[in-house]
Structure formats: structure tokens, C-alpha cells
């Protein structure tokens, strides 16, 4: 069973998401919270696999709560950011905070369920229309160029190719077809490059690719 927590300051919205997820045979909503502060405490006690996190809430916003939850050494949960607002600088801030997904609150129920399962399996989930171009538009050089270059040098040439393909929005199957290698080999390369770069998942890999210049604005215009 996937253990999920729903965080939103609007009780009706929160309950609606919880009901949709609880209706799935492989998902259990183990906690609900109405503020970022409550979310931190519930995450500590309930240890959910996935957290659906609203952005704008009283006491502490969802981005700060996400960062604090994910910085804990003993956490293995992943966070999907929920918002009613059109994609803007929150996308990049959410990914930098460690979020693995970013979806709008008008997402269809079946798409919400897919997002939870995808993120739980280690993938990244962005709402349609949130593109690499949008991410790169708001990306800031939060690491020094020297630091980024040194981290990039840890990768083999093949791992760089895989990272570039990830930034282009390609799935493992598409990467395998493009590079003429097996899907299992792609999965191994992805795991290796994430470990070498100290990244949580594919979402942060895309941000890193833009920060280090491996991908550039306008080069790709697809979601991932």
C-alpha cells in the first residue's frame, strides 16, 4: 500500500483529494494537515510515502514545509506540490526544495492517482504545459559554476548523454531507443548519475542540467 498525506488549508479541497486516493485499492491516506507546521509533524509521525502539498497556507507555506520535511535524514517520502495558480516561479522553487512533482488542483482524478504512483516509483510528474523552458526561465545559479562543473565531471560520457535525454523529457524507453541500449541499462545509468550528482530524482536532474548548461532555454519545449 502507498501511504499518502494530503496537505491543504481548505478542508473541502483536502477531503476531496483524500477521497479520490482512498478509493484506490493500493493507496491509503494516512494523514491530513491544514498548515505547513502540521504537515511537518504529521510527516514525522506517519512516515507517508507521498505527500500532496499545497503552496499557500497559514503559519508556513508548502515550499518551506517541503524543504524541512525532505531535509530530515530519516525521510524517504516524496512530495507533489498542489496549486490553483498558473505555473510560475513556484515550479523552480518547488523543485529546488526537493519536490518530485507539481500539478494544478484542477487535475482530473485519474491523473492525480497516476501522479502519486509515478512519484512513488521514483519518477517526476509535472502538469501538462510546465516545460523545461519554463523551468529554465526561472532557474538561478544557486551553485557556483566551479561546483557545477566539478559535479558534472563525475559522470561518464554515457551518463551525460542520459542526463541530456532526461532534460529533453525522454522516458527510459525513449532513451533506450535513442542510444541503442537496453531499458535496464538506462535505468542503471539514471540511478548512477543521480547518486553521483547527489540528486533525489529526475525532476532535480532536469534542474541540474539547466544550471550546468547541459540543457539550454528553448532547446526543448516538452513536459517531463
PDB file of C-alpha atoms in Angstrom:
ATOM      1  CA  UNK A   1       0.000   0.000   0.000  1.00  0.00           C
ATOM      2  CA  UNK A   2       1.177   3.508  -0.826  1.00  0.00           C
ATOM      3  CA  UNK A   3       0.886   5.740   2.238  1.00  0.00           C
ATOM      4  CA  UNK A   4      -0.196   9.276   1.302  1.00  0.00           C
ATOM      5  CA  UNK A   5      -0.673  12.515   3.232  1.00  0.00           C
ATOM      6  CA  UNK A   6      -2.773  15.409   1.888  1.00  0.00           C
ATOM      7  CA  UNK A   7      -1.875  18.952   2.970  1.00  0.00           C
ATOM      8  CA  UNK A   8      -4.180  21.892   2.146  1.00  0.00           C
ATOM      9  CA  UNK A   9      -5.629  24.693   4.248  1.00  0.00           C
ATOM     10  CA  UNK A  10      -9.046  24.294   2.597  1.00  0.00           C
ATOM     11  CA  UNK A  11     -10.778  21.386   4.328  1.00  0.00           C
ATOM     12  CA  UNK A  12     -13.160  20.653   1.451  1.00  0.00           C
ATOM     13  CA  UNK A  13     -10.345  20.505  -1.101  1.00  0.00           C
ATOM     14  CA  UNK A  14      -8.223  18.397   1.222  1.00  0.00           C
ATOM     15  CA  UNK A  15     -11.034  15.925   1.848  1.00  0.00           C
ATOM     16  CA  UNK A  16     -11.811  15.701  -1.864  1.00  0.00           C
ATOM     17  CA  UNK A  17      -8.267  14.693  -2.766  1.00  0.00           C
ATOM     18  CA  UNK A  18      -8.213  12.226   0.134  1.00  0.00           C
ATOM     19  CA  UNK A  19     -11.446  10.564  -1.004  1.00  0.00           C
ATOM     20  CA  UNK A  20     -10.173  10.174  -4.566  1.00  0.00           C
ATOM     21  CA  UNK A  21      -6.979   8.498  -3.375  1.00  0.00           C
ATOM     22  CA  UNK A  22      -8.577   6.375  -0.661  1.00  0.00           C
ATOM     23  CA  UNK A  23     -10.831   4.876  -3.317  1.00  0.00           C
ATOM     24  CA  UNK A  24      -7.804   3.189  -4.912  1.00  0.00           C
ATOM     25  CA  UNK A  25      -7.002  -0.364  -3.724  1.00  0.00           C
ATOM     26  CA  UNK A  26      -3.257   0.289  -3.478  1.00  0.00           C
ATOM     27  CA  UNK A  27      -3.379   3.722  -1.806  1.00  0.00           C
ATOM     28  CA  UNK A  28      -4.118   4.676   1.788  1.00  0.00           C
ATOM     29  CA  UNK A  29      -4.408   8.269   3.033  1.00  0.00           C
ATOM     30  CA  UNK A  30      -2.727   8.076   6.437  1.00  0.00           C
ATOM     31  CA  UNK A  31      -2.889  11.769   7.389  1.00  0.00           C
ATOM     32  CA  UNK A  32      -4.292  15.175   6.506  1.00  0.00           C
ATOM     33  CA  UNK A  33      -2.930  18.588   7.507  1.00  0.00           C
ATOM     34  CA  UNK A  34      -4.061  22.191   7.096  1.00  0.00           C
ATOM     35  CA  UNK A  35      -0.779  24.067   7.588  1.00  0.00           C
ATOM     36  CA  UNK A  36       2.885  23.600   6.833  1.00  0.00           C
ATOM     37  CA  UNK A  37       3.637  23.232  10.537  1.00  0.00           C
ATOM     38  CA  UNK A  38       1.045  20.469  10.900  1.00  0.00           C
ATOM     39  CA  UNK A  39       2.460  18.774   7.807  1.00  0.00           C
ATOM     40  CA  UNK A  40       5.959  18.586   9.276  1.00  0.00           C
ATOM     41  CA  UNK A  41       4.702  16.938  12.458  1.00  0.00           C
ATOM     42  CA  UNK A  42       2.418  14.526  10.593  1.00  0.00           C
ATOM     43  CA  UNK A  43       5.205  13.562   8.202  1.00  0.00           C
ATOM     44  CA  UNK A  44       7.422  12.741  11.179  1.00  0.00           C
ATOM     45  CA  UNK A  45       4.840  10.577  12.930  1.00  0.00           C
ATOM     46  CA  UNK A  46       3.072   8.943   9.977  1.00  0.00           C
ATOM     47  CA  UNK A  47       6.014   8.472   7.570  1.00  0.00           C
ATOM     48  CA  UNK A  48       3.993   8.729   4.320  1.00  0.00           C
ATOM     49  CA  UNK A  49       5.452   7.594   1.014  1.00  0.00           C
ATOM     50  CA  UNK A  50       3.986  10.557  -0.885  1.00  0.00           C
ATOM     51  CA  UNK A  51       2.775  13.977   0.290  1.00  0.00           C
ATOM     52  CA  UNK A  52       0.381  16.175  -1.692  1.00  0.00           C
ATOM     53  CA  UNK A  53       1.399  19.667  -0.571  1.00  0.00           C
ATOM     54  CA  UNK A  54      -0.458  22.943  -1.121  1.00  0.00           C
ATOM     55  CA  UNK A  55       1.722  26.043  -1.602  1.00  0.00           C
ATOM     56  CA  UNK A  56      -0.115  28.916   0.086  1.00  0.00           C
ATOM     57  CA  UNK A  57      -1.069  28.096   3.661  1.00  0.00           C
ATOM     58  CA  UNK A  58      -1.063  29.900   7.025  1.00  0.00           C
ATOM     59  CA  UNK A  59       1.827  29.592   9.517  1.00  0.00           C
ATOM     60  CA  UNK A  60       4.203  28.141   6.938  1.00  0.00           C
ATOM     61  CA  UNK A  61       3.865  27.757   3.176  1.00  0.00           C
ATOM     62  CA  UNK A  62       4.162  24.454   1.380  1.00  0.00           C
ATOM     63  CA  UNK A  63       7.577  25.164  -0.125  1.00  0.00           C
ATOM     64  CA  UNK A  64       9.177  25.768   3.274  1.00  0.00           C
ATOM     65  CA  UNK A  65       7.402  22.747   4.737  1.00  0.00           C
ATOM     66  CA  UNK A  66       8.607  20.615   1.829  1.00  0.00           C
ATOM     67  CA  UNK A  67      12.211  21.674   2.326  1.00  0.00           C
ATOM     68  CA  UNK A  68      12.084  20.960   6.057  1.00  0.00           C
ATOM     69  CA  UNK A  69      10.446  17.567   5.630  1.00  0.00           C
ATOM     70  CA  UNK A  70      12.849  16.398   2.959  1.00  0.00           C
ATOM     71  CA  UNK A  71      15.987  17.581   4.724  1.00  0.00           C
ATOM     72  CA  UNK A  72      15.381  15.063   7.519  1.00  0.00           C
ATOM     73  CA  UNK A  73      17.920  12.236   7.328  1.00  0.00           C
ATOM     74  CA  UNK A  74      15.369   9.516   8.017  1.00  0.00           C
ATOM     75  CA  UNK A  75      12.780  10.505   5.419  1.00  0.00           C
ATOM     76  CA  UNK A  76      12.149   8.575   2.230  1.00  0.00           C
ATOM     77  CA  UNK A  77       8.925  10.323   1.234  1.00  0.00           C
ATOM     78  CA  UNK A  78       8.362  12.279  -1.951  1.00  0.00           C
ATOM     79  CA  UNK A  79       6.348  15.457  -2.404  1.00  0.00           C
ATOM     80  CA  UNK A  80       3.927  16.588  -5.102  1.00  0.00           C
ATOM     81  CA  UNK A  81       3.142  20.299  -4.978  1.00  0.00           C
ATOM     82  CA  UNK A  82      -0.524  21.280  -5.496  1.00  0.00           C
ATOM     83  CA  UNK A  83      -1.596  24.752  -6.577  1.00  0.00           C
ATOM     84  CA  UNK A  84      -4.503  26.613  -8.142  1.00  0.00           C
ATOM     85  CA  UNK A  85      -2.135  29.106  -9.739  1.00  0.00           C
ATOM     86  CA  UNK A  86      -0.707  29.006 -13.222  1.00  0.00           C
ATOM     87  CA  UNK A  87       2.875  27.728 -13.344  1.00  0.00           C
ATOM     88  CA  UNK A  88       5.343  30.447 -12.399  1.00  0.00           C
ATOM     89  CA  UNK A  89       8.461  30.782 -10.285  1.00  0.00           C
ATOM     90  CA  UNK A  90       6.919  28.339  -7.807  1.00  0.00           C
ATOM     91  CA  UNK A  91       7.842  25.497 -10.162  1.00  0.00           C
ATOM     92  CA  UNK A  92      11.559  26.032  -9.828  1.00  0.00           C
ATOM     93  CA  UNK A  93      11.375  26.846  -6.121  1.00  0.00           C
ATOM     94  CA  UNK A  94       9.399  23.660  -5.520  1.00  0.00           C
ATOM     95  CA  UNK A  95      11.919  21.515  -7.373  1.00  0.00           C
ATOM     96  CA  UNK A  96      14.800  23.167  -5.554  1.00  0.00           C
ATOM     97  CA  UNK A  97      13.037  22.395  -2.275  1.00  0.00           C
ATOM     98  CA  UNK A  98      13.088  18.735  -3.277  1.00  0.00           C
ATOM     99  CA  UNK A  99       9.607  18.218  -4.695  1.00  0.00           C
ATOM    100  CA  UNK A 100       9.199  15.443  -7.263  1.00  0.00           C
ATOM    101  CA  UNK A 101       6.028  16.745  -8.861  1.00  0.00           C
ATOM    102  CA  UNK A 102       3.970  19.849  -9.485  1.00  0.00           C
ATOM    103  CA  UNK A 103       0.312  19.636 -10.511  1.00  0.00           C
ATOM    104  CA  UNK A 104      -2.591  22.042 -10.701  1.00  0.00           C
ATOM    105  CA  UNK A 105      -5.602  21.460  -8.441  1.00  0.00           C
ATOM    106  CA  UNK A 106      -7.944  21.036 -11.400  1.00  0.00           C
ATOM    107  CA  UNK A 107      -6.112  17.843 -12.342  1.00  0.00           C
ATOM    108  CA  UNK A 108      -8.543  15.010 -13.266  1.00  0.00           C
ATOM    109  CA  UNK A 109      -8.910  12.348 -10.538  1.00  0.00           C
ATOM    110  CA  UNK A 110      -7.317   9.614 -12.627  1.00  0.00           C
ATOM    111  CA  UNK A 111      -4.351  11.864 -13.420  1.00  0.00           C
ATOM    112  CA  UNK A 112      -3.888  12.621  -9.728  1.00  0.00           C
ATOM    113  CA  UNK A 113      -3.738   8.909  -8.957  1.00  0.00           C
ATOM    114  CA  UNK A 114      -1.211   8.392 -11.768  1.00  0.00           C
ATOM    115  CA  UNK A 115       0.891  11.255 -10.417  1.00  0.00           C
ATOM    116  CA  UNK A 116       1.036   9.699  -6.954  1.00  0.00           C
ATOM    117  CA  UNK A 117       2.028   6.302  -8.322  1.00  0.00           C
ATOM    118  CA  UNK A 118       4.633   7.764 -10.689  1.00  0.00           C
ATOM    119  CA  UNK A 119       6.315   9.802  -7.977  1.00  0.00           C
ATOM    120  CA  UNK A 120       6.189   6.891  -5.516  1.00  0.00           C
ATOM    121  CA  UNK A 121       8.109   4.806  -8.054  1.00  0.00           C
ATOM    122  CA  UNK A 122      10.844   7.450  -8.271  1.00  0.00           C
ATOM    123  CA  UNK A 123       9.639   9.325 -11.330  1.00  0.00           C
ATOM    124  CA  UNK A 124       8.837  13.000 -11.757  1.00  0.00           C
ATOM    125  CA  UNK A 125       5.429  14.444 -12.550  1.00  0.00           C
ATOM    126  CA  UNK A 126       4.731  17.906 -13.911  1.00  0.00           C
ATOM    127  CA  UNK A 127       1.395  19.181 -15.105  1.00  0.00           C
ATOM    128  CA  UNK A 128       0.970  19.457 -18.871  1.00  0.00           C
ATOM    129  CA  UNK A 129       2.257  22.829 -20.013  1.00  0.00           C
ATOM    130  CA  UNK A 130       5.015  23.050 -17.400  1.00  0.00           C
ATOM    131  CA  UNK A 131       8.030  22.753 -19.639  1.00  0.00           C
ATOM    132  CA  UNK A 132      11.793  22.790 -19.432  1.00  0.00           C
ATOM    133  CA  UNK A 133      11.670  26.263 -20.956  1.00  0.00           C
ATOM    134  CA  UNK A 134       9.560  27.463 -18.034  1.00  0.00           C
ATOM    135  CA  UNK A 135      11.883  25.828 -15.507  1.00  0.00           C
ATOM    136  CA  UNK A 136      14.962  27.300 -17.139  1.00  0.00           C
ATOM    137  CA  UNK A 137      13.369  30.751 -17.297  1.00  0.00           C
ATOM    138  CA  UNK A 138      13.252  30.923 -13.512  1.00  0.00           C
ATOM    139  CA  UNK A 139      16.368  28.879 -12.777  1.00  0.00           C
ATOM    140  CA  UNK A 140      19.054  30.682 -10.832  1.00  0.00           C
ATOM    141  CA  UNK A 141      22.680  29.718 -10.419  1.00  0.00           C
ATOM    142  CA  UNK A 142      22.336  28.547  -6.840  1.00  0.00           C
ATOM    143  CA  UNK A 143      25.620  26.632  -7.041  1.00  0.00           C
ATOM    144  CA  UNK A 144      28.903  28.122  -8.219  1.00  0.00           C
ATOM    145  CA  UNK A 145      29.965  27.393 -11.786  1.00  0.00           C
ATOM    146  CA  UNK A 146      33.041  25.604 -10.444  1.00  0.00           C
ATOM    147  CA  UNK A 147      30.920  23.393  -8.175  1.00  0.00           C
ATOM    148  CA  UNK A 148      28.553  22.524 -11.005  1.00  0.00           C
ATOM    149  CA  UNK A 149      31.432  21.757 -13.365  1.00  0.00           C
ATOM    150  CA  UNK A 150      33.124  19.515 -10.801  1.00  0.00           C
ATOM    151  CA  UNK A 151      29.898  17.586 -10.206  1.00  0.00           C
ATOM    152  CA  UNK A 152      29.318  17.189 -13.950  1.00  0.00           C
ATOM    153  CA  UNK A 153      32.833  15.750 -14.358  1.00  0.00           C
ATOM    154  CA  UNK A 154      31.840  12.845 -12.105  1.00  0.00           C
ATOM    155  CA  UNK A 155      29.681  11.487 -14.908  1.00  0.00           C
ATOM    156  CA  UNK A 156      30.792   9.209 -17.702  1.00  0.00           C
ATOM    157  CA  UNK A 157      30.137  10.314 -21.272  1.00  0.00           C
ATOM    158  CA  UNK A 158      27.213   7.895 -21.471  1.00  0.00           C
ATOM    159  CA  UNK A 159      25.726   9.232 -18.231  1.00  0.00           C
ATOM    160  CA  UNK A 160      25.943  12.749 -19.676  1.00  0.00           C
ATOM    161  CA  UNK A 161      24.033  11.565 -22.717  1.00  0.00           C
ATOM    162  CA  UNK A 162      21.363  10.066 -20.486  1.00  0.00           C
ATOM    163  CA  UNK A 163      21.161  13.250 -18.406  1.00  0.00           C
ATOM    164  CA  UNK A 164      20.740  15.329 -21.565  1.00  0.00           C
ATOM    165  CA  UNK A 165      17.962  13.000 -22.707  1.00  0.00           C
ATOM    166  CA  UNK A 166      16.230  13.302 -19.318  1.00  0.00           C
ATOM    167  CA  UNK A 167      16.345  17.097 -19.668  1.00  0.00           C
ATOM    168  CA  UNK A 168      14.735  16.674 -23.098  1.00  0.00           C
ATOM    169  CA  UNK A 169      11.783  14.966 -21.425  1.00  0.00           C
ATOM    170  CA  UNK A 170      12.509  11.459 -22.703  1.00  0.00           C
ATOM    171  CA  UNK A 171      11.298   8.387 -20.825  1.00  0.00           C
ATOM    172  CA  UNK A 172      13.621   5.452 -20.138  1.00  0.00           C
ATOM    173  CA  UNK A 173      12.160   3.589 -23.096  1.00  0.00           C
ATOM    174  CA  UNK A 174      12.755   6.563 -25.408  1.00  0.00           C
ATOM    175  CA  UNK A 175      16.303   6.985 -24.112  1.00  0.00           C
ATOM    176  CA  UNK A 176      16.984   3.302 -24.731  1.00  0.00           C
ATOM    177  CA  UNK A 177      15.735   3.617 -28.303  1.00  0.00           C
ATOM    178  CA  UNK A 178      17.720   6.796 -28.956  1.00  0.00           C
ATOM    179  CA  UNK A 179      21.013   5.491 -27.533  1.00  0.00           C
ATOM    180  CA  UNK A 180      20.535   1.895 -28.779  1.00  0.00           C
ATOM    181  CA  UNK A 181      20.870   0.361 -25.321  1.00  0.00           C
ATOM    182  CA  UNK A 182      18.593  -1.733 -23.142  1.00  0.00           C
ATOM    183  CA  UNK A 183      15.967  -0.268 -20.818  1.00  0.00           C
ATOM    184  CA  UNK A 184      17.633  -1.939 -17.829  1.00  0.00           C
ATOM    185  CA  UNK A 185      20.923  -0.278 -18.780  1.00  0.00           C
ATOM    186  CA  UNK A 186      19.205   3.112 -18.957  1.00  0.00           C
ATOM    187  CA  UNK A 187      17.719   2.570 -15.508  1.00  0.00           C
ATOM    188  CA  UNK A 188      21.177   1.721 -14.187  1.00  0.00           C
ATOM    189  CA  UNK A 189      22.672   4.870 -15.742  1.00  0.00           C
ATOM    190  CA  UNK A 190      19.902   7.033 -14.265  1.00  0.00           C
ATOM    191  CA  UNK A 191      20.442   5.619 -10.785  1.00  0.00           C
ATOM    192  CA  UNK A 192      24.192   6.085 -11.113  1.00  0.00           C
ATOM    193  CA  UNK A 193      24.059   9.699 -12.273  1.00  0.00           C
ATOM    194  CA  UNK A 194      21.555  10.665  -9.597  1.00  0.00           C
ATOM    195  CA  UNK A 195      23.831   9.162  -6.960  1.00  0.00           C
ATOM    196  CA  UNK A 196      26.973  10.830  -8.317  1.00  0.00           C
ATOM    197  CA  UNK A 197      25.280  14.242  -8.501  1.00  0.00           C
ATOM    198  CA  UNK A 198      23.560  13.925  -5.120  1.00  0.00           C
ATOM    199  CA  UNK A 199      20.088  14.347  -6.632  1.00  0.00           C
ATOM    200  CA  UNK A 200      16.797  12.837  -5.443  1.00  0.00           C
ATOM    201  CA  UNK A 201      15.088  12.181  -8.758  1.00  0.00           C
ATOM    202  CA  UNK A 202      14.605  13.067 -12.423  1.00  0.00           C
ATOM    203  CA  UNK A 203      12.984  16.406 -11.597  1.00  0.00           C
ATOM    204  CA  UNK A 204      16.126  17.644  -9.865  1.00  0.00           C
ATOM    205  CA  UNK A 205      18.199  16.145 -12.682  1.00  0.00           C
ATOM    206  CA  UNK A 206      16.433  18.440 -15.163  1.00  0.00           C
ATOM    207  CA  UNK A 207      17.129  21.480 -12.976  1.00  0.00           C
ATOM    208  CA  UNK A 208      20.788  20.463 -12.683  1.00  0.00           C
ATOM    209  CA  UNK A 209      21.063  20.046 -16.457  1.00  0.00           C
ATOM    210  CA  UNK A 210      19.941  23.644 -16.944  1.00  0.00           C
ATOM    211  CA  UNK A 211      22.080  25.009 -14.122  1.00  0.00           C
ATOM    212  CA  UNK A 212      25.260  23.441 -15.505  1.00  0.00           C
ATOM    213  CA  UNK A 213      24.481  24.403 -19.109  1.00  0.00           C
ATOM    214  CA  UNK A 214      23.960  20.868 -20.372  1.00  0.00           C
ATOM    215  CA  UNK A 215      20.482  21.965 -21.474  1.00  0.00           C
ATOM    216  CA  UNK A 216      19.629  25.485 -22.626  1.00  0.00           C
ATOM    217  CA  UNK A 217      16.414  27.568 -22.764  1.00  0.00           C
ATOM    218  CA  UNK A 218      14.359  26.943 -25.874  1.00  0.00           C
ATOM    219  CA  UNK A 219      16.277  23.796 -26.760  1.00  0.00           C
ATOM    220  CA  UNK A 220      13.328  21.653 -25.772  1.00  0.00           C
ATOM    221  CA  UNK A 221       9.710  22.550 -25.202  1.00  0.00           C
ATOM    222  CA  UNK A 222       8.078  19.481 -23.764  1.00  0.00           C
ATOM    223  CA  UNK A 223       6.942  18.385 -20.343  1.00  0.00           C
ATOM    224  CA  UNK A 224       8.671  15.583 -18.472  1.00  0.00           C
TER     225      UNK A 224
END
